Amino acid sequence: MAVLITLVAAIVYFRIFFNSSLFLLRHLQTLYLFGNDFRGSPILAEFGQFKNMTHFDLSDSNFSGHVPMEISHLSKLVSLGLGGSSFYGGNKSKIDAATFKALSRNLTRLRDFILTGNIFQLPKLQGLYLFGNEAPNGSFPESNWSSHLEALYLSDNRFSIDLPLLLKNVPRSLTDLSLGDSNLVGSYPALLSNLTQLVYLDLSSNFLSGKIPPSLLNFKRLRSLDLSYNNFLGQLPGNFSSHDSSNHLGSSFLITTLSLSNNRLNGTIPSWIYALPCLEVLELSNNLFTGEIDGGFQSTSLHTLSLGNNMLHGLIPRSVFQSLNLDDLDLSSNNFTGTLELEKLLKSKELSSLDLSNNNLSVSFENSKNHSFPNLQDLGLSSCNVSEFPHFLRSSKWLSSLHLSHNQIQGSVPKWLWEVGKNSLDYLNLSHILLTYIEPLPWNNLGYLDLRSNLFSGPLPIASPILQFLSVSKNQFVGDIPTSICNMSSLWMLDFSHNNLSGIIPQCMGNFSKWLSVLDLHGNKLHGTVRTTFAKGNSLRNLDLNSNHLEGPLPRSLVYCRNLEVLDLGNNLLNDTFPDWLETLPNLRVLVLRSNRFYGSIGNSKTRNPFRGLRIMDLSNNEFSGILPTKYFENFKAMMNAEKTMYTYEVT
Ligand SMILES: *[C@@H]1O[C@H](CO)[C@@H](O)[C@H](O)[C@H]1NC(C)=O
Ligand SMILES: *[C@@H]1O[C@H](CO)[C@@H](O)[C@H](O)[C@H]1NC(C)=O
Ligand SMILES: *[C@@H]1O[C@H](CO)[C@@H](O)[C@H](O)[C@H]1NC(C)=O
Ligand SMILES: *[C@@H]1O[C@H](CO)[C@@H](O)[C@H](O)[C@H]1NC(C)=O
Ligand SMILES: *[C@@H]1O[C@H](CO)[C@@H](O)[C@H](O)[C@H]1NC(C)=O
Ligand SMILES: *[C@@H]1O[C@H](CO)[C@@H](O)[C@H](O)[C@H]1NC(C)=O
Ligand SMILES: *[C@@H]1O[C@H](CO)[C@@H](O)[C@H](O)[C@H]1NC(C)=O
Ligand SMILES: *[C@@H]1O[C@H](CO)[C@@H](O)[C@H](O)[C@H]1NC(C)=O
Ligand SMILES: *[C@@H]1O[C@H](CO)[C@@H](O)[C@H](O)[C@H]1NC(C)=O
Ligand SMILES: *[C@@H]1O[C@H](CO)[C@@H](O)[C@H](O)[C@H]1NC(C)=O
Ligand SMILES: *[C@@H]1O[C@H](CO)[C@@H](O)[C@H](O)[C@H]1NC(C)=O
């Protein structure tokens, strides 16, 4: 007698029919199907037959259609998951957005279901996971909520939630309340004054503003509070002296996770935060905090500390680095000062992410010793006065992102780096260093490669076919643009500008990636006719071929670049008539043809509003003849209204 079926994220592809043998298992108590793909199977009324079912979860499984009323027959249900995304440790970002959207649309009947109150009134229900649906309207039953309800996850839904009404009805036994990204309406009054059992509260991404109400910072029971991505401003309270005397010492709080990032909080970080004894996760990044880090943290369990992008200054206390559990440390983009010998400071073998970029720090390594951070995934040491590659990376098999820009490292990219993150490295930023040599790149999963402003020479180090961003601008690379570039069908940014590349522009340049938005070949020695065929429906917004030796006519397929905003063909040997066939490009702002061999008359315009978005047109130094048609210039409305600073155009 099967009582439990778990097919969690087993990626099951099949449809469930009413005659499925699944429905013969009448005694089923637990059915976990979340994280699968049921190809839009309906949630069948037959699910209502499992009278003994206590745990039922269909979240993120591509079911479609209505939620049948029969679900309310499952009177023993303790936990019901109908969320669009997986709560159970799943990674939301991995959900295919299109599938999710399609599925959610088909769940709009969920609204009616909520209105009847059946879900909330299931008498034994303890947990309801109803996040990530797209039902446009919803409200909650006024009474008869399951008095056992402990966990209510309503985040990420499209319907708005009337908070005062919700608070009136939820039983006081509630321990977990998740209302992130929830279109909250109404005020959030003394939220915790009634929900005294609350342990987990998520109000992130809700446009909440003003000062953080002291009642939300009542940490007598709360273990996890997420107020990130709101518009909270002002200072955090210096202490909790006001109404509750038991509350004035941070050291009596049991809170483990406090996330206030992405608000507009200012002032210094109050001392009670450092005193929190059980703190594991503290996220204050992207605010306006000032002052120094005061002393250090009392908690020995701190594993995530995120203070990036504030206005903190001064020395960083040693204690910040020395937690044995430290997993994620972000101190980037502040004004911290001092010299840090990393391996001496860092004690945690768990370290997975470290970002010290953009401060006034000077970071050095003890490259003679065998330090290792085997779990390190992300390392950011941009502008840290670093003079060599950190050897400790040798053992970081899962390295995913390495940012070392704006440092003083000289010479070659070391060979051992090739072995690091061979299948995991996604982001490599070595821009603005003094590097001279790099071999063809071995990383299979590289998505972002930024090598601009170094002293690299030799042939282009073409990288993985899944690259999305590639800039090698301002180096001395030579040779042809390899045709293997045509395999990079995910590229949206390609910048080879200011090198010594020669040869022709490969024909595929106009259609190898339908995402390509920027193609910058400015300042090379490319020659020959531009034979590139631009595909219909391409995404190109910026095409810069300025300062090469290109000749002959323009490819007429340029007219398919409907998104083009900047077309810079200046300083070549192009020989064609004025391209009035580009006059219908709706977004073209900048057209530069200067210093070429364009000839003939300008103004054979066939439309009423030629070049209607144009703000800068530079035709100088060509062989145009005849008179300039007033029609063009009368119609350059955009140019007349343009704000002066919006488009700057550098004459090179
Ligand atoms: C179940 O029903 C589906 C759809 O009606 C049908 O295609 C399938 O053959 C049936 N399977 C069994 C085992 O009866
Ligand atoms: C949603 O419903 C529409 C119309 O009933 C159907 O065509 C579509 O396949 C369904 N989508 C999913 C993901 O099941
Ligand atoms: C609440 O439950 C009681 C008793 O079961 C019932 O009489 C009443 O109609 C219910 N109220 C609502 C609004 O469902
Ligand atoms: C707390 O509960 C009482 C009784 O149900 C209610 O009158 C009051 O409005 C609630 N307070 C808040 C802030 O929701
Ligand atoms: C950062 O600190 C340095 C030295 O302490 C100081 O000169 C500088 O003005 C500070 N910068 C900012 C943006 O606060
Ligand atoms: C470095 O590691 C190697 C191999 O793990 C070991 O033999 C050697 O003693 C270590 N050296 C130091 C200085 O720790
Ligand atoms: C940068 O590091 C070098 C040693 O590599 C050191 O001599 C220099 O003082 C550092 N510069 C700053 C601004 O800290
Ligand atoms: C690389 O770093 C530089 C300097 O910090 C930054 O401007 C650039 O955007 C970074 N490149 C990418 C691809 O993120
Ligand atoms: C493009 O990729 C295919 C398949 O991976 C490979 O066979 C082909 O040689 C590549 N083309 C170029 C020009 O690198
Ligand atoms: C690009 O265009 C060329 C020439 O029109 C064509 O042969 C090739 O198949 C196209 N490639 C893609 C990826 O569309
Ligand atoms: C431009 O091309 C035309 C026709 O192809 C040719 O007659 C003319 O000489 C060329 N002009 C220059 C300056 O090369």
PDB file of N, CA and C and ligand atoms in Angstrom, residues 116 121 141-144, ligand 3:
ATOM      1  N   THR A 116     -13.981  31.410  -2.532  1.00  0.00           N
ATOM      2  CA  THR A 116     -14.854  30.490  -1.813  1.00  0.00           C
ATOM      3  C   THR A 116     -14.233  30.095  -0.470  1.00  0.00           C
ATOM      4  N   GLN A 121      -9.888  27.198   4.442  1.00  0.00           N
ATOM      5  CA  GLN A 121     -10.742  26.621   5.473  1.00  0.00           C
ATOM      6  C   GLN A 121     -10.551  25.118   5.650  1.00  0.00           C
ATOM      7  N   PRO A 141     -11.032  34.648   2.586  1.00  0.00           N
ATOM      8  CA  PRO A 141     -12.283  34.477   3.297  1.00  0.00           C
ATOM      9  C   PRO A 141     -12.257  35.261   4.609  1.00  0.00           C
ATOM     10  N   GLU A 142     -13.426  35.708   5.006  1.00  0.00           N
ATOM     11  CA  GLU A 142     -13.515  36.566   6.190  1.00  0.00           C
ATOM     12  C   GLU A 142     -13.419  35.771   7.489  1.00  0.00           C
ATOM     13  N   SER A 143     -13.722  34.487   7.385  1.00  0.00           N
ATOM     14  CA  SER A 143     -13.738  33.731   8.650  1.00  0.00           C
ATOM     15  C   SER A 143     -13.432  32.267   8.383  1.00  0.00           C
ATOM     16  N   ASN A 144     -13.428  31.503   9.449  1.00  0.00           N
ATOM     17  CA  ASN A 144     -13.262  30.059   9.379  1.00  0.00           C
ATOM     18  C   ASN A 144     -11.933  29.626   8.778  1.00  0.00           C
TER      19      ASN A 144
HETATM   20  C1  LIG B   3     -17.998  29.055   9.276  1.00  0.00           C
HETATM   21  O1  LIG B   3     -18.209  27.801   9.850  1.00  0.00           O
HETATM   22  C2  LIG B   3     -19.489  27.671  10.502  1.00  0.00           C
HETATM   23  C3  LIG B   3     -19.538  26.347  11.196  1.00  0.00           C
HETATM   24  O2  LIG B   3     -19.021  25.341  10.382  1.00  0.00           O
HETATM   25  C4  LIG B   3     -20.587  27.845   9.457  1.00  0.00           C
HETATM   26  O3  LIG B   3     -21.830  27.797  10.055  1.00  0.00           O
HETATM   27  C5  LIG B   3     -20.415  29.196   8.753  1.00  0.00           C
HETATM   28  O4  LIG B   3     -21.332  29.309   7.689  1.00  0.00           O
HETATM   29  C6  LIG B   3     -19.030  29.339   8.189  1.00  0.00           C
HETATM   30  N1  LIG B   3     -18.852  30.679   7.680  1.00  0.00           N
HETATM   31  C7  LIG B   3     -18.393  30.938   6.464  1.00  0.00           C
HETATM   32  C8  LIG B   3     -18.302  32.382   6.064  1.00  0.00           C
HETATM   33  O5  LIG B   3     -18.032  30.053   5.685  1.00  0.00           O
END
